[in-house]
């Protein structure tokens, strides 16, 4: 839970994903393993969130080398590339994950038809509705609720690894702030204090300052 919150704070500070969509990325990519494929560079950074040593805080080294290079291409091209990666990973236990938005109905149909029986998890960012495809579950989740997204992502990843079956996590915009929402949930459940939340933000701000100072 704390790692998820750190992830939200960090990707927002890094401006690595569109503001308000941090939960869509953090909650899903944190469950990826070393052998898994994701076309987006920020996913490599998020993979490491749950396995950091010490208290889980990011270091200068994490920030400098973590984001990686983004795939140069359209959302449709990224999706097709991920289908190919999923085919290469099956049945060795790897999963391909891709983040898409703005696909046409024809493009969605093509991607889901090709990837239906492959270990592929598609994270549909808020935008156009995702058309239904035979055999591919489409699971709508609040785009600001990192805990709900994490649970759905874990279920989808387990299914993809075991059975080679695709799934779509449809992120539904609600206008809520994922960082504020997660922080309030952690405090309410007694997982942390408001002081700890503030320390995460101030601590990462210091790390970013150190990174910039040594450029």
PDB file of C-alpha atoms in Angstrom:
ATOM      1  CA  UNK A   1       0.000   0.000   0.000  1.00  0.00           C
ATOM      2  CA  UNK A   2       2.807   2.400   0.866  1.00  0.00           C
ATOM      3  CA  UNK A   3       4.652   1.482  -2.323  1.00  0.00           C
ATOM      4  CA  UNK A   4       1.543   2.323  -4.330  1.00  0.00           C
ATOM      5  CA  UNK A   5       1.348   5.743  -2.707  1.00  0.00           C
ATOM      6  CA  UNK A   6       5.028   6.399  -3.334  1.00  0.00           C
ATOM      7  CA  UNK A   7       4.476   5.493  -6.961  1.00  0.00           C
ATOM      8  CA  UNK A   8       1.630   7.975  -7.338  1.00  0.00           C
ATOM      9  CA  UNK A   9       3.710  10.767  -5.809  1.00  0.00           C
ATOM     10  CA  UNK A  10       6.776   9.953  -7.857  1.00  0.00           C
ATOM     11  CA  UNK A  11       5.201   9.674 -11.302  1.00  0.00           C
ATOM     12  CA  UNK A  12       3.320  12.907 -10.660  1.00  0.00           C
ATOM     13  CA  UNK A  13       6.496  14.722  -9.647  1.00  0.00           C
ATOM     14  CA  UNK A  14       8.318  13.276 -12.656  1.00  0.00           C
ATOM     15  CA  UNK A  15       5.407  14.248 -14.941  1.00  0.00           C
ATOM     16  CA  UNK A  16       5.844  10.813 -16.450  1.00  0.00           C
ATOM     17  CA  UNK A  17       2.132  10.272 -17.207  1.00  0.00           C
ATOM     18  CA  UNK A  18      -0.852  12.621 -17.656  1.00  0.00           C
ATOM     19  CA  UNK A  19      -1.960  14.212 -14.390  1.00  0.00           C
ATOM     20  CA  UNK A  20      -4.918  12.410 -12.857  1.00  0.00           C
ATOM     21  CA  UNK A  21      -4.050   9.096 -14.532  1.00  0.00           C
ATOM     22  CA  UNK A  22      -1.220   8.126 -12.204  1.00  0.00           C
ATOM     23  CA  UNK A  23      -3.221   5.297 -10.602  1.00  0.00           C
ATOM     24  CA  UNK A  24      -3.861   3.669 -13.999  1.00  0.00           C
ATOM     25  CA  UNK A  25      -0.136   3.224 -14.474  1.00  0.00           C
ATOM     26  CA  UNK A  26       1.167   2.655 -10.952  1.00  0.00           C
ATOM     27  CA  UNK A  27      -1.402   0.049  -9.896  1.00  0.00           C
ATOM     28  CA  UNK A  28      -0.889  -2.072 -13.002  1.00  0.00           C
ATOM     29  CA  UNK A  29       2.837  -1.840 -13.736  1.00  0.00           C
ATOM     30  CA  UNK A  30       3.891  -2.498 -10.136  1.00  0.00           C
ATOM     31  CA  UNK A  31       2.810  -6.114 -10.618  1.00  0.00           C
ATOM     32  CA  UNK A  32       5.033  -6.732 -13.643  1.00  0.00           C
ATOM     33  CA  UNK A  33       7.979  -9.094 -13.339  1.00  0.00           C
ATOM     34  CA  UNK A  34      11.424  -8.997 -14.900  1.00  0.00           C
ATOM     35  CA  UNK A  35      10.512 -11.158 -17.899  1.00  0.00           C
ATOM     36  CA  UNK A  36       7.350  -9.208 -18.714  1.00  0.00           C
ATOM     37  CA  UNK A  37       7.064  -6.766 -21.599  1.00  0.00           C
ATOM     38  CA  UNK A  38       5.734  -3.217 -21.611  1.00  0.00           C
ATOM     39  CA  UNK A  39       6.316  -0.826 -24.486  1.00  0.00           C
ATOM     40  CA  UNK A  40       6.181   2.261 -22.279  1.00  0.00           C
ATOM     41  CA  UNK A  41       9.426   3.289 -20.568  1.00  0.00           C
ATOM     42  CA  UNK A  42       7.777   4.435 -17.342  1.00  0.00           C
ATOM     43  CA  UNK A  43       6.591   0.864 -16.735  1.00  0.00           C
ATOM     44  CA  UNK A  44      10.203  -0.186 -16.120  1.00  0.00           C
ATOM     45  CA  UNK A  45      10.449   2.404 -13.362  1.00  0.00           C
ATOM     46  CA  UNK A  46       7.205   1.255 -11.779  1.00  0.00           C
ATOM     47  CA  UNK A  47       8.185  -2.424 -11.842  1.00  0.00           C
ATOM     48  CA  UNK A  48      10.764  -1.733  -9.154  1.00  0.00           C
ATOM     49  CA  UNK A  49       8.455   0.068  -6.723  1.00  0.00           C
ATOM     50  CA  UNK A  50       7.480  -2.999  -4.754  1.00  0.00           C
ATOM     51  CA  UNK A  51      10.961  -4.477  -4.464  1.00  0.00           C
ATOM     52  CA  UNK A  52      13.060  -1.522  -3.349  1.00  0.00           C
ATOM     53  CA  UNK A  53      15.330  -2.142  -0.396  1.00  0.00           C
ATOM     54  CA  UNK A  54      15.332  -0.140   2.824  1.00  0.00           C
ATOM     55  CA  UNK A  55      12.225   1.927   3.474  1.00  0.00           C
ATOM     56  CA  UNK A  56      11.188   1.915  -0.174  1.00  0.00           C
ATOM     57  CA  UNK A  57      12.148   5.513  -0.883  1.00  0.00           C
ATOM     58  CA  UNK A  58      13.586   6.305  -4.312  1.00  0.00           C
ATOM     59  CA  UNK A  59      17.270   7.076  -4.718  1.00  0.00           C
ATOM     60  CA  UNK A  60      19.040   9.299  -7.218  1.00  0.00           C
ATOM     61  CA  UNK A  61      20.059   6.118  -9.055  1.00  0.00           C
ATOM     62  CA  UNK A  62      16.422   4.984  -9.291  1.00  0.00           C
ATOM     63  CA  UNK A  63      15.371   8.243 -10.915  1.00  0.00           C
ATOM     64  CA  UNK A  64      18.323   8.529 -13.279  1.00  0.00           C
ATOM     65  CA  UNK A  65      18.048   5.094 -14.787  1.00  0.00           C
ATOM     66  CA  UNK A  66      14.467   4.093 -14.179  1.00  0.00           C
ATOM     67  CA  UNK A  67      12.231   5.645 -16.819  1.00  0.00           C
ATOM     68  CA  UNK A  68      13.769   3.985 -19.854  1.00  0.00           C
ATOM     69  CA  UNK A  69      12.907   4.746 -23.459  1.00  0.00           C
ATOM     70  CA  UNK A  70       9.346   4.998 -24.694  1.00  0.00           C
ATOM     71  CA  UNK A  71       8.151   3.097 -27.742  1.00  0.00           C
ATOM     72  CA  UNK A  72       8.028   5.436 -30.707  1.00  0.00           C
ATOM     73  CA  UNK A  73       4.703   4.866 -32.376  1.00  0.00           C
ATOM     74  CA  UNK A  74       0.968   5.326 -32.154  1.00  0.00           C
ATOM     75  CA  UNK A  75      -1.238   3.689 -29.531  1.00  0.00           C
ATOM     76  CA  UNK A  76      -2.388   1.183 -32.157  1.00  0.00           C
ATOM     77  CA  UNK A  77       1.193   0.340 -33.123  1.00  0.00           C
ATOM     78  CA  UNK A  78       2.115  -0.121 -29.448  1.00  0.00           C
ATOM     79  CA  UNK A  79      -0.852  -2.434 -29.007  1.00  0.00           C
ATOM     80  CA  UNK A  80       0.093  -4.569 -32.023  1.00  0.00           C
ATOM     81  CA  UNK A  81       3.706  -4.698 -30.847  1.00  0.00           C
ATOM     82  CA  UNK A  82       2.484  -5.904 -27.467  1.00  0.00           C
ATOM     83  CA  UNK A  83       0.382  -8.624 -29.088  1.00  0.00           C
ATOM     84  CA  UNK A  84       3.532  -9.851 -30.809  1.00  0.00           C
ATOM     85  CA  UNK A  85       5.448  -9.750 -27.532  1.00  0.00           C
ATOM     86  CA  UNK A  86       2.682 -11.718 -25.801  1.00  0.00           C
ATOM     87  CA  UNK A  87       2.901 -14.398 -28.486  1.00  0.00           C
ATOM     88  CA  UNK A  88       6.661 -14.655 -27.956  1.00  0.00           C
ATOM     89  CA  UNK A  89       6.265 -14.884 -24.175  1.00  0.00           C
ATOM     90  CA  UNK A  90       3.670 -17.681 -24.185  1.00  0.00           C
ATOM     91  CA  UNK A  91       3.824 -20.244 -22.598  1.00  0.00           C
ATOM     92  CA  UNK A  92       6.957 -19.325 -20.637  1.00  0.00           C
ATOM     93  CA  UNK A  93       4.971 -17.347 -18.047  1.00  0.00           C
ATOM     94  CA  UNK A  94       5.673 -13.823 -19.223  1.00  0.00           C
ATOM     95  CA  UNK A  95       2.985 -11.220 -19.827  1.00  0.00           C
ATOM     96  CA  UNK A  96       2.765  -8.253 -22.176  1.00  0.00           C
ATOM     97  CA  UNK A  97       1.073  -5.108 -20.882  1.00  0.00           C
ATOM     98  CA  UNK A  98       0.150  -2.089 -22.952  1.00  0.00           C
ATOM     99  CA  UNK A  99      -1.477   1.271 -22.179  1.00  0.00           C
ATOM    100  CA  UNK A 100      -3.730   2.632 -24.905  1.00  0.00           C
ATOM    101  CA  UNK A 101      -6.239   5.377 -25.551  1.00  0.00           C
ATOM    102  CA  UNK A 102      -8.110   6.691 -28.528  1.00  0.00           C
ATOM    103  CA  UNK A 103      -8.253   3.488 -30.571  1.00  0.00           C
ATOM    104  CA  UNK A 104     -11.017   3.246 -33.136  1.00  0.00           C
ATOM    105  CA  UNK A 105     -13.560   0.439 -32.897  1.00  0.00           C
ATOM    106  CA  UNK A 106     -11.849  -1.294 -35.828  1.00  0.00           C
ATOM    107  CA  UNK A 107      -8.438  -1.056 -34.154  1.00  0.00           C
ATOM    108  CA  UNK A 108      -9.791  -2.356 -30.858  1.00  0.00           C
ATOM    109  CA  UNK A 109     -11.407  -5.311 -32.609  1.00  0.00           C
ATOM    110  CA  UNK A 110      -8.176  -6.142 -34.407  1.00  0.00           C
ATOM    111  CA  UNK A 111      -6.060  -6.000 -31.241  1.00  0.00           C
ATOM    112  CA  UNK A 112      -8.469  -8.036 -29.118  1.00  0.00           C
ATOM    113  CA  UNK A 113      -9.055 -10.609 -31.835  1.00  0.00           C
ATOM    114  CA  UNK A 114      -5.336 -11.198 -32.286  1.00  0.00           C
ATOM    115  CA  UNK A 115      -4.555 -11.129 -28.584  1.00  0.00           C
ATOM    116  CA  UNK A 116      -7.557 -12.951 -27.115  1.00  0.00           C
ATOM    117  CA  UNK A 117      -5.686 -16.184 -26.386  1.00  0.00           C
ATOM    118  CA  UNK A 118      -2.371 -14.639 -25.423  1.00  0.00           C
ATOM    119  CA  UNK A 119      -0.951 -13.388 -22.089  1.00  0.00           C
ATOM    120  CA  UNK A 120      -1.873  -9.778 -22.831  1.00  0.00           C
ATOM    121  CA  UNK A 121      -3.193  -7.183 -20.390  1.00  0.00           C
ATOM    122  CA  UNK A 122      -4.476  -3.993 -21.991  1.00  0.00           C
ATOM    123  CA  UNK A 123      -4.907  -0.933 -19.789  1.00  0.00           C
ATOM    124  CA  UNK A 124      -7.468   1.250 -21.555  1.00  0.00           C
ATOM    125  CA  UNK A 125      -6.943   4.829 -20.441  1.00  0.00           C
ATOM    126  CA  UNK A 126     -10.011   7.086 -20.150  1.00  0.00           C
ATOM    127  CA  UNK A 127     -11.464   8.096 -23.488  1.00  0.00           C
ATOM    128  CA  UNK A 128     -13.520   6.087 -25.926  1.00  0.00           C
ATOM    129  CA  UNK A 129     -15.492   3.096 -24.708  1.00  0.00           C
ATOM    130  CA  UNK A 130     -13.896  -0.289 -25.239  1.00  0.00           C
ATOM    131  CA  UNK A 131     -15.947  -2.546 -27.535  1.00  0.00           C
ATOM    132  CA  UNK A 132     -16.707  -6.040 -26.304  1.00  0.00           C
ATOM    133  CA  UNK A 133     -14.745  -8.892 -27.845  1.00  0.00           C
ATOM    134  CA  UNK A 134     -15.528 -12.576 -27.572  1.00  0.00           C
ATOM    135  CA  UNK A 135     -13.504 -14.233 -24.833  1.00  0.00           C
ATOM    136  CA  UNK A 136     -11.786 -11.058 -23.600  1.00  0.00           C
ATOM    137  CA  UNK A 137     -13.123  -9.677 -20.315  1.00  0.00           C
ATOM    138  CA  UNK A 138     -13.367  -5.880 -20.104  1.00  0.00           C
ATOM    139  CA  UNK A 139     -13.259  -4.777 -16.473  1.00  0.00           C
ATOM    140  CA  UNK A 140     -14.214  -1.133 -15.752  1.00  0.00           C
ATOM    141  CA  UNK A 141     -12.456   0.408 -12.746  1.00  0.00           C
ATOM    142  CA  UNK A 142     -12.334   3.902 -11.250  1.00  0.00           C
ATOM    143  CA  UNK A 143      -9.257   5.540 -12.793  1.00  0.00           C
ATOM    144  CA  UNK A 144      -8.449   7.283  -9.487  1.00  0.00           C
ATOM    145  CA  UNK A 145      -8.760   4.234  -7.231  1.00  0.00           C
ATOM    146  CA  UNK A 146      -5.258   2.754  -7.120  1.00  0.00           C
ATOM    147  CA  UNK A 147      -6.252  -0.042  -4.719  1.00  0.00           C
ATOM    148  CA  UNK A 148      -9.138  -1.270  -6.888  1.00  0.00           C
ATOM    149  CA  UNK A 149      -6.967  -1.046  -9.992  1.00  0.00           C
ATOM    150  CA  UNK A 150      -4.191  -2.978  -8.274  1.00  0.00           C
ATOM    151  CA  UNK A 151      -6.537  -5.814  -7.318  1.00  0.00           C
ATOM    152  CA  UNK A 152      -7.959  -6.105 -10.820  1.00  0.00           C
ATOM    153  CA  UNK A 153      -4.473  -5.953 -12.334  1.00  0.00           C
ATOM    154  CA  UNK A 154      -3.228  -8.739 -10.070  1.00  0.00           C
ATOM    155  CA  UNK A 155      -6.154 -10.954 -11.025  1.00  0.00           C
ATOM    156  CA  UNK A 156      -5.605 -10.231 -14.715  1.00  0.00           C
ATOM    157  CA  UNK A 157      -1.870 -10.926 -14.516  1.00  0.00           C
ATOM    158  CA  UNK A 158      -2.372 -14.218 -12.684  1.00  0.00           C
ATOM    159  CA  UNK A 159      -4.921 -15.337 -15.272  1.00  0.00           C
ATOM    160  CA  UNK A 160      -2.689 -14.291 -18.158  1.00  0.00           C
ATOM    161  CA  UNK A 161       0.320 -16.157 -16.756  1.00  0.00           C
ATOM    162  CA  UNK A 162      -1.617 -19.331 -16.006  1.00  0.00           C
ATOM    163  CA  UNK A 163      -3.960 -19.605 -18.976  1.00  0.00           C
ATOM    164  CA  UNK A 164      -2.570 -17.294 -21.638  1.00  0.00           C
ATOM    165  CA  UNK A 165      -5.792 -15.293 -21.691  1.00  0.00           C
ATOM    166  CA  UNK A 166      -6.080 -11.574 -22.435  1.00  0.00           C
ATOM    167  CA  UNK A 167      -7.958  -9.001 -20.385  1.00  0.00           C
ATOM    168  CA  UNK A 168      -8.771  -5.314 -20.675  1.00  0.00           C
ATOM    169  CA  UNK A 169      -8.710  -3.043 -17.635  1.00  0.00           C
ATOM    170  CA  UNK A 170     -10.929  -0.107 -18.582  1.00  0.00           C
ATOM    171  CA  UNK A 171      -9.998   2.965 -16.547  1.00  0.00           C
ATOM    172  CA  UNK A 172     -13.085   5.127 -16.033  1.00  0.00           C
ATOM    173  CA  UNK A 173     -12.489   8.811 -15.289  1.00  0.00           C
ATOM    174  CA  UNK A 174     -14.302  10.143 -12.214  1.00  0.00           C
ATOM    175  CA  UNK A 175     -12.549  13.483 -11.753  1.00  0.00           C
ATOM    176  CA  UNK A 176     -11.032  12.478  -8.404  1.00  0.00           C
ATOM    177  CA  UNK A 177      -7.377  13.053  -7.534  1.00  0.00           C
ATOM    178  CA  UNK A 178      -5.681   9.639  -7.116  1.00  0.00           C
ATOM    179  CA  UNK A 179      -2.916  10.985  -4.861  1.00  0.00           C
ATOM    180  CA  UNK A 180      -5.321  12.689  -2.459  1.00  0.00           C
ATOM    181  CA  UNK A 181      -7.709   9.717  -2.515  1.00  0.00           C
ATOM    182  CA  UNK A 182      -4.991   7.186  -1.721  1.00  0.00           C
ATOM    183  CA  UNK A 183      -3.503   9.374   1.001  1.00  0.00           C
ATOM    184  CA  UNK A 184      -6.865   9.738   2.733  1.00  0.00           C
ATOM    185  CA  UNK A 185      -7.451   5.969   2.543  1.00  0.00           C
ATOM    186  CA  UNK A 186      -4.068   5.175   4.093  1.00  0.00           C
ATOM    187  CA  UNK A 187      -4.588   7.561   6.993  1.00  0.00           C
ATOM    188  CA  UNK A 188      -8.161   6.384   7.595  1.00  0.00           C
ATOM    189  CA  UNK A 189      -7.019   2.757   7.776  1.00  0.00           C
ATOM    190  CA  UNK A 190      -4.158   3.582  10.136  1.00  0.00           C
ATOM    191  CA  UNK A 191      -1.539   2.422   7.635  1.00  0.00           C
ATOM    192  CA  UNK A 192       0.336   5.697   7.919  1.00  0.00           C
ATOM    193  CA  UNK A 193       0.052   9.236   9.262  1.00  0.00           C
ATOM    194  CA  UNK A 194      -0.348  12.567   7.516  1.00  0.00           C
ATOM    195  CA  UNK A 195       3.250  13.259   8.549  1.00  0.00           C
ATOM    196  CA  UNK A 196       4.414  10.178   6.646  1.00  0.00           C
ATOM    197  CA  UNK A 197       2.515  11.293   3.540  1.00  0.00           C
ATOM    198  CA  UNK A 198       4.151  14.709   3.672  1.00  0.00           C
ATOM    199  CA  UNK A 199       7.527  13.029   4.148  1.00  0.00           C
ATOM    200  CA  UNK A 200       7.101  11.009   0.966  1.00  0.00           C
ATOM    201  CA  UNK A 201       6.533  14.162  -1.061  1.00  0.00           C
ATOM    202  CA  UNK A 202       9.312  16.185   0.558  1.00  0.00           C
ATOM    203  CA  UNK A 203      11.733  13.250   0.408  1.00  0.00           C
ATOM    204  CA  UNK A 204      11.195  12.693  -3.289  1.00  0.00           C
ATOM    205  CA  UNK A 205      11.478  16.434  -3.953  1.00  0.00           C
ATOM    206  CA  UNK A 206      14.968  16.281  -2.418  1.00  0.00           C
ATOM    207  CA  UNK A 207      15.884  13.331  -4.623  1.00  0.00           C
ATOM    208  CA  UNK A 208      14.752  15.221  -7.741  1.00  0.00           C
ATOM    209  CA  UNK A 209      16.727  18.277  -6.649  1.00  0.00           C
ATOM    210  CA  UNK A 210      19.837  16.118  -6.284  1.00  0.00           C
ATOM    211  CA  UNK A 211      19.299  14.610  -9.722  1.00  0.00           C
ATOM    212  CA  UNK A 212      18.968  18.036 -11.327  1.00  0.00           C
ATOM    213  CA  UNK A 213      22.001  19.368  -9.477  1.00  0.00           C
ATOM    214  CA  UNK A 214      24.228  16.678 -10.969  1.00  0.00           C
ATOM    215  CA  UNK A 215      23.066  16.942 -14.586  1.00  0.00           C
TER     216      UNK A 215
END
